[in-house]
mmCIF file of C-alpha atoms in Angstrom:
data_model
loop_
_atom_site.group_PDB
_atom_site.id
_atom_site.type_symbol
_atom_site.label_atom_id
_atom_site.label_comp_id
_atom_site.label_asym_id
_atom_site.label_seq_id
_atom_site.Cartn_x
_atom_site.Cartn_y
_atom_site.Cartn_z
ATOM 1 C CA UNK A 1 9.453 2.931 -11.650
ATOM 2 C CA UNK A 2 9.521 0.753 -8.448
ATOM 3 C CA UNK A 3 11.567 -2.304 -8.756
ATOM 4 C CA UNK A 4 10.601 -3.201 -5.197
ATOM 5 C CA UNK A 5 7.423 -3.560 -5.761
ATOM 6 C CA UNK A 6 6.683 -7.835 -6.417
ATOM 7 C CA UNK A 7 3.341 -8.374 -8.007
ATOM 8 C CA UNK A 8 1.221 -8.202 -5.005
ATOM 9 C CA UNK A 9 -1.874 -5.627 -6.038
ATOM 10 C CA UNK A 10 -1.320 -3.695 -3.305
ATOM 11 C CA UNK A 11 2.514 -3.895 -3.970
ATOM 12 C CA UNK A 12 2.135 -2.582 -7.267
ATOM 13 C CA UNK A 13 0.364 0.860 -6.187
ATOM 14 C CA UNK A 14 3.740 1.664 -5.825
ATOM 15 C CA UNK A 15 4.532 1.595 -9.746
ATOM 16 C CA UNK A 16 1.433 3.770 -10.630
ATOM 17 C CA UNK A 17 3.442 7.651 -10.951
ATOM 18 C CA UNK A 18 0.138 9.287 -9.852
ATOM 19 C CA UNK A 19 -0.604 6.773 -6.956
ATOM 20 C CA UNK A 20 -1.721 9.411 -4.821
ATOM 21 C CA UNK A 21 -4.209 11.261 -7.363
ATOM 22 C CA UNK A 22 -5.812 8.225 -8.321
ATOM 23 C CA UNK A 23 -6.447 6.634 -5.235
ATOM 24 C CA UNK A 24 -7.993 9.732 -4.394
ATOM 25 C CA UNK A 25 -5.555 11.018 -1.183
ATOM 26 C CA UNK A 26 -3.502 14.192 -0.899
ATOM 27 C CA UNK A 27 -0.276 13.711 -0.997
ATOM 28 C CA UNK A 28 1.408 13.045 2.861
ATOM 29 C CA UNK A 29 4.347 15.124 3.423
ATOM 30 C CA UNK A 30 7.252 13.362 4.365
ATOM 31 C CA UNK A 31 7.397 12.347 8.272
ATOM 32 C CA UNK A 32 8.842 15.481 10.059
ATOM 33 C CA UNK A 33 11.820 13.541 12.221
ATOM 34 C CA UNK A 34 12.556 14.022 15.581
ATOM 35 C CA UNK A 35 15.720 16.039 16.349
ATOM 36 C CA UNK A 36 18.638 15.086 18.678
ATOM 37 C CA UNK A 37 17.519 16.594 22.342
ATOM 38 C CA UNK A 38 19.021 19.662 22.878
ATOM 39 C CA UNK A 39 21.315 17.790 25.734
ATOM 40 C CA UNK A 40 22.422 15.291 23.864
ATOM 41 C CA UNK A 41 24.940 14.742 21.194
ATOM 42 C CA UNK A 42 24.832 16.207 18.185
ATOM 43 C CA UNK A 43 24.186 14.254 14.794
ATOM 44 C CA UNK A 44 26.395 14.325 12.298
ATOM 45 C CA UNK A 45 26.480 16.970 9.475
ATOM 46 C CA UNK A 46 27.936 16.552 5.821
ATOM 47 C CA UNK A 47 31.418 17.939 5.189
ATOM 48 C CA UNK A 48 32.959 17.341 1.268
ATOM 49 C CA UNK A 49 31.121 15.558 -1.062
ATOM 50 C CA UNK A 50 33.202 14.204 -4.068
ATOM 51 C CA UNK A 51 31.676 11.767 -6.865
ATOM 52 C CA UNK A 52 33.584 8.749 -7.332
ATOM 53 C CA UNK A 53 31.441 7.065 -9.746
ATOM 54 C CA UNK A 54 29.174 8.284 -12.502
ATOM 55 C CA UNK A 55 27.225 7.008 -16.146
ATOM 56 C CA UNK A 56 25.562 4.275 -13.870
ATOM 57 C CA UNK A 57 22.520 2.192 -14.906
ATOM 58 C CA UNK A 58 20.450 1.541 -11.952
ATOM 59 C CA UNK A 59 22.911 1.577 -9.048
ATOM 60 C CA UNK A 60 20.630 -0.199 -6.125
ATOM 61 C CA UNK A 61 23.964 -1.875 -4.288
ATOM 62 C CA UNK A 62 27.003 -1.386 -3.946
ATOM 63 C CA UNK A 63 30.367 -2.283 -1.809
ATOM 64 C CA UNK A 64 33.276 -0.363 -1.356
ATOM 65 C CA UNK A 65 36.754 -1.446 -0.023
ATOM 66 C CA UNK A 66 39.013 0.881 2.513
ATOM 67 C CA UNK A 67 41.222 1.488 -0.245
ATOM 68 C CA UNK A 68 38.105 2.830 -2.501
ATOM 69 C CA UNK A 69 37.695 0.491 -4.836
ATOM 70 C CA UNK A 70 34.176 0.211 -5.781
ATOM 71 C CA UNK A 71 31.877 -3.326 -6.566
ATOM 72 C CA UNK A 72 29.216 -1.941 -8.403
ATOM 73 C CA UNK A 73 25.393 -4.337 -9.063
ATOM 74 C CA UNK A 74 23.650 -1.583 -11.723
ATOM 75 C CA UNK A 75 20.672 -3.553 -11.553
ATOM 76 C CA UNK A 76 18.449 -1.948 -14.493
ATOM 77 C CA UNK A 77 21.745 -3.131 -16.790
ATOM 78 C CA UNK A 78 22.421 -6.584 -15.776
ATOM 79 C CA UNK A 79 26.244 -5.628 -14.313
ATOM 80 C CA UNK A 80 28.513 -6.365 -11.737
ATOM 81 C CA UNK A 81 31.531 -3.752 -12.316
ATOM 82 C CA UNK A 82 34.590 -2.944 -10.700
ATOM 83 C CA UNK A 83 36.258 0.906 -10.375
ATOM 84 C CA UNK A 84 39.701 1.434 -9.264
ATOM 85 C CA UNK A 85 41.671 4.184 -9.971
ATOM 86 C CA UNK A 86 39.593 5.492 -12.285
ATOM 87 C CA UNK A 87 39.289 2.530 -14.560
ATOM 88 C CA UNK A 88 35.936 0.626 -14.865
ATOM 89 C CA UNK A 89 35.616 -3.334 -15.378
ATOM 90 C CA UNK A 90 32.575 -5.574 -16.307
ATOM 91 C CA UNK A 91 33.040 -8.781 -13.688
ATOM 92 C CA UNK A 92 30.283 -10.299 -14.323
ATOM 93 C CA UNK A 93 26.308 -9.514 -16.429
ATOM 94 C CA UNK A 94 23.154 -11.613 -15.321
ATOM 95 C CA UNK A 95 19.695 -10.401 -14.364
ATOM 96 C CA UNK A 96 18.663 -8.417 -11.667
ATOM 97 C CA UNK A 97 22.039 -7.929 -10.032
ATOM 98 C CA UNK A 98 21.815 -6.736 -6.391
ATOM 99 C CA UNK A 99 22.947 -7.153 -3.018
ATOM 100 C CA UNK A 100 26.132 -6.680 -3.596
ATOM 101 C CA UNK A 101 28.640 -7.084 -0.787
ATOM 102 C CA UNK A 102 32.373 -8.159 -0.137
ATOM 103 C CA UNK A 103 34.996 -9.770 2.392
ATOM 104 C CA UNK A 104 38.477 -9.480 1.327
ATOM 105 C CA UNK A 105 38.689 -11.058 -2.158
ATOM 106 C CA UNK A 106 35.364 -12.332 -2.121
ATOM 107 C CA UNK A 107 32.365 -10.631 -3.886
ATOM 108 C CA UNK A 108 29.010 -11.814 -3.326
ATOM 109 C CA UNK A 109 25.790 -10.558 -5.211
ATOM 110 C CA UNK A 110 22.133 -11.557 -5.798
ATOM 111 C CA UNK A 111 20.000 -12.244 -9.045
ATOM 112 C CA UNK A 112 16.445 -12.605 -10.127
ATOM 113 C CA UNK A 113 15.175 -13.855 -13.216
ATOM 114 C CA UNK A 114 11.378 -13.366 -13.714
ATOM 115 C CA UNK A 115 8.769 -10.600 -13.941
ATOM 116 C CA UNK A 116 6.779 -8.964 -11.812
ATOM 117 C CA UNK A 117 3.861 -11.693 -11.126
ATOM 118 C CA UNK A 118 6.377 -14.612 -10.874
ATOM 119 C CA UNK A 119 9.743 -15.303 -9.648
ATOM 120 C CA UNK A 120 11.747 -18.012 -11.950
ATOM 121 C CA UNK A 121 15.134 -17.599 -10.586
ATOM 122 C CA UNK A 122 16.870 -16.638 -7.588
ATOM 123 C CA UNK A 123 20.444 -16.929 -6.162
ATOM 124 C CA UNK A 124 22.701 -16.010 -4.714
ATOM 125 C CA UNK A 125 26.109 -15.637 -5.924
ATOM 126 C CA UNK A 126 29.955 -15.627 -4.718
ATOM 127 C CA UNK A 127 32.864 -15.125 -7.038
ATOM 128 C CA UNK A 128 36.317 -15.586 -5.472
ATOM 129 C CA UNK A 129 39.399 -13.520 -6.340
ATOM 130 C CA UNK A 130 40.739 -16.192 -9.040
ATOM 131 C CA UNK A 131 37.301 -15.252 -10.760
ATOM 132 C CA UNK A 132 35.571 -18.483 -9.773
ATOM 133 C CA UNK A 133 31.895 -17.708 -9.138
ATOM 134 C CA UNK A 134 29.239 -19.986 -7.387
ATOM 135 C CA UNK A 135 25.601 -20.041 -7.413
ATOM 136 C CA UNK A 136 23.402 -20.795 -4.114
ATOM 137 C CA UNK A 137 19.690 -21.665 -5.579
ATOM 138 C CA UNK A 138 17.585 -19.528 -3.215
ATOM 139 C CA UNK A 139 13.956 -20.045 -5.001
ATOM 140 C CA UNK A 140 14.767 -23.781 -4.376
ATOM 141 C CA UNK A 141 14.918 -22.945 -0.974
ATOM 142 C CA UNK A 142 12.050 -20.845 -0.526
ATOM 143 C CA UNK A 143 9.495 -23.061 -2.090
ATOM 144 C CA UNK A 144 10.333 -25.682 0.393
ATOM 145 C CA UNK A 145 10.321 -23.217 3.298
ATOM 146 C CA UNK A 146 8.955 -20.210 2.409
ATOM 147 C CA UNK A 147 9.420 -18.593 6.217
ATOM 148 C CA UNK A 148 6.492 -16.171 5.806
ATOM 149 C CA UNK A 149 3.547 -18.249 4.923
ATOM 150 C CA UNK A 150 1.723 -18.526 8.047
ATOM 151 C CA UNK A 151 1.607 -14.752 8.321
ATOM 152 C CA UNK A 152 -1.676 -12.563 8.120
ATOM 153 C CA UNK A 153 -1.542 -9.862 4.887
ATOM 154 C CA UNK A 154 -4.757 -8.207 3.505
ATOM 155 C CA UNK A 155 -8.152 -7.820 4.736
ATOM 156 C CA UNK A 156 -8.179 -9.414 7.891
ATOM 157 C CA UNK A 157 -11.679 -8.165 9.148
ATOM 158 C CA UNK A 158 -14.068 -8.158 6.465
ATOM 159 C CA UNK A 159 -17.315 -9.980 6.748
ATOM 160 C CA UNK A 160 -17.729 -12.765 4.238
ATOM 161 C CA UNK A 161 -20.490 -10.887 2.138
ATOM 162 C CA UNK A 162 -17.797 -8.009 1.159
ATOM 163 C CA UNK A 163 -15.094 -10.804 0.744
ATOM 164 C CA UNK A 164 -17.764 -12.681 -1.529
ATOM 165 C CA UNK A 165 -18.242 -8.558 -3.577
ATOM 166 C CA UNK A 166 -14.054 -8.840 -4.313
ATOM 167 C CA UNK A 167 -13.222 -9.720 -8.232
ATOM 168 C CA UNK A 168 -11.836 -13.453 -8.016
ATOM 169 C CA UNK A 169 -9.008 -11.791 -10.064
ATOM 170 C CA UNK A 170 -8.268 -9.632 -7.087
ATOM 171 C CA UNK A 171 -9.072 -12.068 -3.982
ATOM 172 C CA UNK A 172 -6.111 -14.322 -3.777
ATOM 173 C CA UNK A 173 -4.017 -10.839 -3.398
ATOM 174 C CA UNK A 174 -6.747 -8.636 -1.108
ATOM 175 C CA UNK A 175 -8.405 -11.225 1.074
ATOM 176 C CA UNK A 176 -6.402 -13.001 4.025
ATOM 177 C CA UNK A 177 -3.491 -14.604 2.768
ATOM 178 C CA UNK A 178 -0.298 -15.636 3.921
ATOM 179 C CA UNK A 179 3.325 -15.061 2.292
ATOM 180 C CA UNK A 180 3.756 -16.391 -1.430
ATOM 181 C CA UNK A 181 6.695 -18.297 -3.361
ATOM 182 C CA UNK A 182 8.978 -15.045 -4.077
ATOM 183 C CA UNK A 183 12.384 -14.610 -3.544
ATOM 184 C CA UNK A 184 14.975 -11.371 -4.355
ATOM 185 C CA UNK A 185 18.218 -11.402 -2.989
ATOM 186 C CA UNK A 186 18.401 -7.667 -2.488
ATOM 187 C CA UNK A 187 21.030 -6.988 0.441
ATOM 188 C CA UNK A 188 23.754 -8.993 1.687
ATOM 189 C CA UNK A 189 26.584 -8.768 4.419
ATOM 190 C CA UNK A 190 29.253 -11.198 4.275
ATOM 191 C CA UNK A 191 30.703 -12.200 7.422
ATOM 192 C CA UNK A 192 33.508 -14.824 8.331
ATOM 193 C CA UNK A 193 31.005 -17.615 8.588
ATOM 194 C CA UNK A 194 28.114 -16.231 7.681
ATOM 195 C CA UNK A 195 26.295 -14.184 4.926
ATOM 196 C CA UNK A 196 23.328 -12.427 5.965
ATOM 197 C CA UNK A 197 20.583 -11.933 3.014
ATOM 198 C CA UNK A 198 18.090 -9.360 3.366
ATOM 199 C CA UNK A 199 15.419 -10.544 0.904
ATOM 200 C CA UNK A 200 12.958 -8.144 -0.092
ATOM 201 C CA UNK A 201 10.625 -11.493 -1.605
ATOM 202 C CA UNK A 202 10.309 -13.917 1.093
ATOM 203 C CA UNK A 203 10.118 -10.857 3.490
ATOM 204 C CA UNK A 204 13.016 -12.361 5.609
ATOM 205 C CA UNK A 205 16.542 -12.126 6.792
ATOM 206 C CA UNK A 206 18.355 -15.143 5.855
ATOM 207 C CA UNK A 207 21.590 -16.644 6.861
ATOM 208 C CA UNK A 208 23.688 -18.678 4.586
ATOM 209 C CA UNK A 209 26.667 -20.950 6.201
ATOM 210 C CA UNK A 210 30.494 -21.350 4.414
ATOM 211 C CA UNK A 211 28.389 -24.626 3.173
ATOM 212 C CA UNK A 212 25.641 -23.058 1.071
ATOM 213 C CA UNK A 213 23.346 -23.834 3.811
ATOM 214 C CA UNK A 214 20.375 -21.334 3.950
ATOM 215 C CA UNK A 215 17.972 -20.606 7.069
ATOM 216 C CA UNK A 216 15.802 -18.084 8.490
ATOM 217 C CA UNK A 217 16.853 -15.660 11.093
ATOM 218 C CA UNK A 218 13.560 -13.479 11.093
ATOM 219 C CA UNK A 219 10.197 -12.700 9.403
ATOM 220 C CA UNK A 220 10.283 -9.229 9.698
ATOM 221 C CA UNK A 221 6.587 -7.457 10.811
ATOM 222 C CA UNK A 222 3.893 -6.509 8.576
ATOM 223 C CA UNK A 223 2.714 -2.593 8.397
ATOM 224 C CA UNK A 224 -0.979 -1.542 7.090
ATOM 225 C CA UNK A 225 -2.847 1.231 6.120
ATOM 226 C CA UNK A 226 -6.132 2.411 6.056
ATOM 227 C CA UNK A 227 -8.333 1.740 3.343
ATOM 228 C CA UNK A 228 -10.144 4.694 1.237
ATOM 229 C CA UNK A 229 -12.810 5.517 -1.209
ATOM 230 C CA UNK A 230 -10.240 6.642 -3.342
ATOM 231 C CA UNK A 231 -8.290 3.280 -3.035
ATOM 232 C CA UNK A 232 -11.714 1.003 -3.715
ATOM 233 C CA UNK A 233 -12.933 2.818 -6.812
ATOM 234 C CA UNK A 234 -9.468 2.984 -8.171
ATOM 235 C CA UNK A 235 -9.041 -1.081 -8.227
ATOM 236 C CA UNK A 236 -12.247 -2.056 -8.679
ATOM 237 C CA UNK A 237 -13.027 -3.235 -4.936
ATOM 238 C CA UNK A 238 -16.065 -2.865 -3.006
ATOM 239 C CA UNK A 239 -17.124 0.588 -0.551
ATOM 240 C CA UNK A 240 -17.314 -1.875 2.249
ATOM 241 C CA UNK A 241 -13.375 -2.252 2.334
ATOM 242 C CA UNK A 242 -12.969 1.109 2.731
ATOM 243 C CA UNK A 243 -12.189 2.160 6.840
ATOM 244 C CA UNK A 244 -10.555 -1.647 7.349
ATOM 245 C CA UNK A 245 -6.842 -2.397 7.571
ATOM 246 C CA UNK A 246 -4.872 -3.493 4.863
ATOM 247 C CA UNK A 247 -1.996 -5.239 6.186
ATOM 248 C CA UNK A 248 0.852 -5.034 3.809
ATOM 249 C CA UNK A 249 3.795 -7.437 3.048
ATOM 250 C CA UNK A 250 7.165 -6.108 4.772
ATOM 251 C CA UNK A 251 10.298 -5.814 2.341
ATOM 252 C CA UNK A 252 13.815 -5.788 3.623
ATOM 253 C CA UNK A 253 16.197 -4.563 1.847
ATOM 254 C CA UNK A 254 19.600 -4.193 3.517
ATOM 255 C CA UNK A 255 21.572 -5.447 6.509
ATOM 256 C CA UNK A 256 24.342 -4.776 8.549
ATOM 257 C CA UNK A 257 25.693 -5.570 11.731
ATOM 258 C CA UNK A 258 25.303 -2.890 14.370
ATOM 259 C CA UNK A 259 28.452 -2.446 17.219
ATOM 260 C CA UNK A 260 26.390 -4.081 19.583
ATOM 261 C CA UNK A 261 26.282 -7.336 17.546
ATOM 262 C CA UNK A 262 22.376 -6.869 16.521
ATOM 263 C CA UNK A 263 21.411 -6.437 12.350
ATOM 264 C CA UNK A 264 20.375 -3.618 11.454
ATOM 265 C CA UNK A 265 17.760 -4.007 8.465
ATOM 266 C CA UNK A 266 15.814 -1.671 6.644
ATOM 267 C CA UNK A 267 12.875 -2.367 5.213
ATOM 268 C CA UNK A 268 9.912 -0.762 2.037
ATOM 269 C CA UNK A 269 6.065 -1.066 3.976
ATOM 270 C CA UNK A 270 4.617 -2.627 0.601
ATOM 271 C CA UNK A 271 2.024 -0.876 -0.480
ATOM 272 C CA UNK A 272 2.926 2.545 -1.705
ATOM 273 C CA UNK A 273 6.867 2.943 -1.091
ATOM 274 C CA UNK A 274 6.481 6.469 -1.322
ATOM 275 C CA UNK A 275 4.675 8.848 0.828
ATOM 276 C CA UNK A 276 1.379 8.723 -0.537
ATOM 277 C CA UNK A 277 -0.070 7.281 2.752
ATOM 278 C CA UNK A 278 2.640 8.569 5.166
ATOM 279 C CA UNK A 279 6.723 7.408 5.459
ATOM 280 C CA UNK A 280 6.118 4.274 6.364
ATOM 281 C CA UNK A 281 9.520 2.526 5.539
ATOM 282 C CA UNK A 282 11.304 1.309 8.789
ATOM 283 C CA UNK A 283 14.347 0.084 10.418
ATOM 284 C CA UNK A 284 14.159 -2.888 12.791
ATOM 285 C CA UNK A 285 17.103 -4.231 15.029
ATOM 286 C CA UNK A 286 17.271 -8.220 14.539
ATOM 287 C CA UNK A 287 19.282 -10.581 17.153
ATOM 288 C CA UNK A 288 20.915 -13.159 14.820
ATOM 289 C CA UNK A 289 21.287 -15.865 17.340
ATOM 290 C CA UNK A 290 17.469 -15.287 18.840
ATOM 291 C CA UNK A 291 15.780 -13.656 16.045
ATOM 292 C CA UNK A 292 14.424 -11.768 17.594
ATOM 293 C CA UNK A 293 13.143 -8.189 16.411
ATOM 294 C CA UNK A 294 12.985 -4.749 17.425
ATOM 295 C CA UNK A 295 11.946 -1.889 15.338
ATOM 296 C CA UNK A 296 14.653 1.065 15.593
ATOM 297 C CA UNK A 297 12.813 3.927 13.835
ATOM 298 C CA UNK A 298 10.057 4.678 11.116
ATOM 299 C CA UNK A 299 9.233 6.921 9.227
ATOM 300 C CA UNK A 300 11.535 7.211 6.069
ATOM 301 C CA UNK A 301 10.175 7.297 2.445
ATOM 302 C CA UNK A 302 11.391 4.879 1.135
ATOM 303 C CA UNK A 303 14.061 3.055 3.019
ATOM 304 C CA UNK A 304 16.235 1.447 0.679
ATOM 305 C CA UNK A 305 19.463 1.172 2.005
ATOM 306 C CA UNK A 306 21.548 1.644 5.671
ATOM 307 C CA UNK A 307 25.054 1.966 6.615
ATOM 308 C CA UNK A 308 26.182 1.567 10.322
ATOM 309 C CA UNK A 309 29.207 3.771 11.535
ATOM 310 C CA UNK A 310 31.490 2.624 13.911
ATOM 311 C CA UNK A 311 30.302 4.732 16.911
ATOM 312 C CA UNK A 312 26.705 2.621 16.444
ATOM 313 C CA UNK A 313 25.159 5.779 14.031
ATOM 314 C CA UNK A 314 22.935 4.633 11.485
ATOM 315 C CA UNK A 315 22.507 6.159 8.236
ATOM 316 C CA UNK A 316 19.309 5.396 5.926
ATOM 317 C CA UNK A 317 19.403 6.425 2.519
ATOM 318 C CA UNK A 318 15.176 7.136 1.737
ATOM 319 C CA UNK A 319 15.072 6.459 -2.174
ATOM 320 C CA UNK A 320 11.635 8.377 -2.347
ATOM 321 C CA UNK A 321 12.267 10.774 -0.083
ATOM 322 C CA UNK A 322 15.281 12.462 -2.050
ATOM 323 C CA UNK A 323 17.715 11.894 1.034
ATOM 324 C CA UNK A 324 19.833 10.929 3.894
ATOM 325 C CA UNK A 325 18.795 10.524 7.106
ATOM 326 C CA UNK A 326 20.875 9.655 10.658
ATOM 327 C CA UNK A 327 19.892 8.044 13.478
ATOM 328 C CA UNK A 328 21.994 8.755 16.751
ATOM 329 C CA UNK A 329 22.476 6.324 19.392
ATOM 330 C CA UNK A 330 19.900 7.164 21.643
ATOM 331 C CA UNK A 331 17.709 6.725 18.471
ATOM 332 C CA UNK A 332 16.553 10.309 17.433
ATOM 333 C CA UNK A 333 16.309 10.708 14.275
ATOM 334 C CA UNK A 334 16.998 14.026 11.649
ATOM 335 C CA UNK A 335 17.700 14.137 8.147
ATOM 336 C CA UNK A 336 21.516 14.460 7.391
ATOM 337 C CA UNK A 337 21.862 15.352 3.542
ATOM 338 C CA UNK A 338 19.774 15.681 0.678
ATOM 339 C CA UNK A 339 20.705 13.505 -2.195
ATOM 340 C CA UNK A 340 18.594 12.523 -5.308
ATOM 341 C CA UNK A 341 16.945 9.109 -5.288
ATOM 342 C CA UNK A 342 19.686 7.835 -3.369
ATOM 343 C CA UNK A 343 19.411 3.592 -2.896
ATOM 344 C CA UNK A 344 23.132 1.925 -1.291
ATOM 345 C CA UNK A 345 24.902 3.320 1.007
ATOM 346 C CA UNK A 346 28.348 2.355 2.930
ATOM 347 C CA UNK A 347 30.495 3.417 5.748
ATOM 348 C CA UNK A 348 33.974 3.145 5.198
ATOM 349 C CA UNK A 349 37.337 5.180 6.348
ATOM 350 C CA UNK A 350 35.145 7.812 8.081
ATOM 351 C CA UNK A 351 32.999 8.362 5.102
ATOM 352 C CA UNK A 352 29.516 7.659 3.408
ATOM 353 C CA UNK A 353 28.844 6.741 -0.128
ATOM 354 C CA UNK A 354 25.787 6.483 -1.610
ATOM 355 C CA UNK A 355 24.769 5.572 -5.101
ATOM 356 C CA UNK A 356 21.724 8.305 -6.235
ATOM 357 C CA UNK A 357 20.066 9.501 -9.178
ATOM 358 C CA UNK A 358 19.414 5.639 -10.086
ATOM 359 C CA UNK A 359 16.041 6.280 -12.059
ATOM 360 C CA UNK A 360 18.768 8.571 -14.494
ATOM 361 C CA UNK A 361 22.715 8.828 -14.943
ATOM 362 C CA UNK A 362 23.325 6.900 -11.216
ATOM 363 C CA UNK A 363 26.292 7.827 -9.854
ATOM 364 C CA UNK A 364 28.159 6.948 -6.463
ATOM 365 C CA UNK A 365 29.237 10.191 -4.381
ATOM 366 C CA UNK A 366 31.717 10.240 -1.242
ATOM 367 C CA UNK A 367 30.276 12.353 1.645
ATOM 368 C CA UNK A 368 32.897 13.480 4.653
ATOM 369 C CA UNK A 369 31.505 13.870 7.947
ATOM 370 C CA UNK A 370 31.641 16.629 10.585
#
């Protein structure tokens, strides 16, 4: 099950449980990561793990306040839920709840209404400590912006005879094309002034002002792969595609804001999200006055979530790749813990939780650091 995946073709290789077999490709192990240098300083290493949350339905995001208390978006349910001491409360139900977030009193979370092919509702959502709960309309927004639709995705080389061999079905998503209408609010981080929206549909990071006021702070890059003879005979495209780039659709899917005032945003390649044709998920620094963007580190298997400690040490929780990793300052990179399916993940009070198992009983587990 890939709920990233957004009704691109080449998205949806990622829903197909044998993507590997039938596109005819071995299986890439998982990106071997570099190692902290010998001279340097030492990642960090998992001390007690506790679980502070359990019976979950599809735990993508989650916050979590210094005192513990736990804002919970199980996505494959519909729920926003609160745990504190022990005791679990429905706040709020609606579809696809994600990006899940707080500041004080203040919750925030995202929802999508549609299906795979065809986003009918997106927004994002703030509900304030006396329970009252606005709604920003983000699909509104991104049909009259869309901030990704002059960028190149598909077959950018291919001579017009093999574009002409394509299924017409199959063109509009294969041939050159730019980004779509599609919007999912999947990570958020609420600032004073500002909530930052990683969405994993218009392939942005968005701001949105006190006011409700939406804009783009960055397109993040496309990735690509290579395509095979497995790939063409599986969907029906012709040989002469295979050996060209595929340039896939970037997905972001968290944010946070690093010590040195960057965001820090993970992101899915599109495509396969697993490692059928290498780790390709990434990290990417973004400057949120400039927009500019840096990429940080690749290589994860699905990069779902990220958590920023406050020394500047990132943490990526790799959903298909069944854990943990850490990045260090100097930006070497080594896996930390092994967790299954793991998808949010926080910093707070000198731990890190992260939600995993969320294709089963999705829990939330506390990790101490050493």
């Amino acid at each position: 099950m890939r709920r990233f995946s957004r009704g691109r073709l080449m998205r949806r290789l990622g829903t197909l449980a044998t993507t590997a077999a039938l596109m005819g490709v071995a299986l890439t192990a998982l990106a071997t990561p570099a190692m902290a240098a010998p001279n340097g300083p030492k990642p960090p290493t998992p001390g007690s793990t506790a679980t502070v949350a359990e019976d979950l339905v599809g735990p993508l995001t989650f916050a979590v306040t210094p005192s513990g208390t736990l804002y919970i978006g199980q996505d494959f349910a519909g729920l926003l839920t609160k745990q504190s001491g022990g005791t679990s409360e429905v706040l709020e139900s609606g579809p696809g709840i994600a990006a899940v977030s707080i500041l004080g009193d203040v919750v925030t979370w995202g929802e999508r209404e549609g299906t795979m092919e065809q986003v009918l509702a997106s927004r994002l959502m703030q509900r304030a400590a006396d329970g009252t709960v606005t709604s920003i309309d983000v699909l509104a927004w991104e049909e009259l912006n869309n901030p990704d639709a002059s960028a190149e995705y598909g077959f950018q080389d291919l001579a017009p005879d093999c574009l002409a061999l394509i299924p017409s079905d199959l063109l509009p998503f294969v041939g050159p094309h730019g980004g779509a209408i599609d919007t999912h609010v999947y990570g958020s981080l609420m600032l004073k002034d500002v909530t930052y929206v990683a969405d994993a549909g218009a392939n942005a990071v968005l701001a949105v002002d006190a006011a409700g006021e939406i804009s783009t702070v960055a397109v993040l890059p496309p990735s690509s792969f290579v395509a095979t003879d497995g790939l063409a005979a599986a969907f029906g495209l012709p040989s002469c595609v295979v050996g060209h780039d595929f340039i896939t659709e970037p997905v972001p899917t968290d944010v946070e804001l690093g010590n040195d005032g960057w965001l820090y945003v993970t992101s899915l390649p599109g495509g396969p999200e697993d490692a059928s044709l290498g780790a390709r998920g990434a990290v990417y620094r973004v400057n949120p006055t400039t927009g500019e963007v840096q990429l940080y580190a690749s290589g994860f298997a699905g990069a779902t979530g990220l958590a920023v400690a406050p020394n500047g040490t990132v943490f990526v929780a790799e959903m298909f790749g069944d854990r943990v990793s850490v990045i260090t300052k100097r930006g070497e990179v080594s896996s930390f813990a092994d967790v299954p399916s793991p998808a949010g993940i926080e910093w707070q009070s000198g731990r890190l939780y992260v939600s995993t198992d969320v294709f089963g009983a999705g829990k939330v587990v506390s990790i101490g650091l050493r």
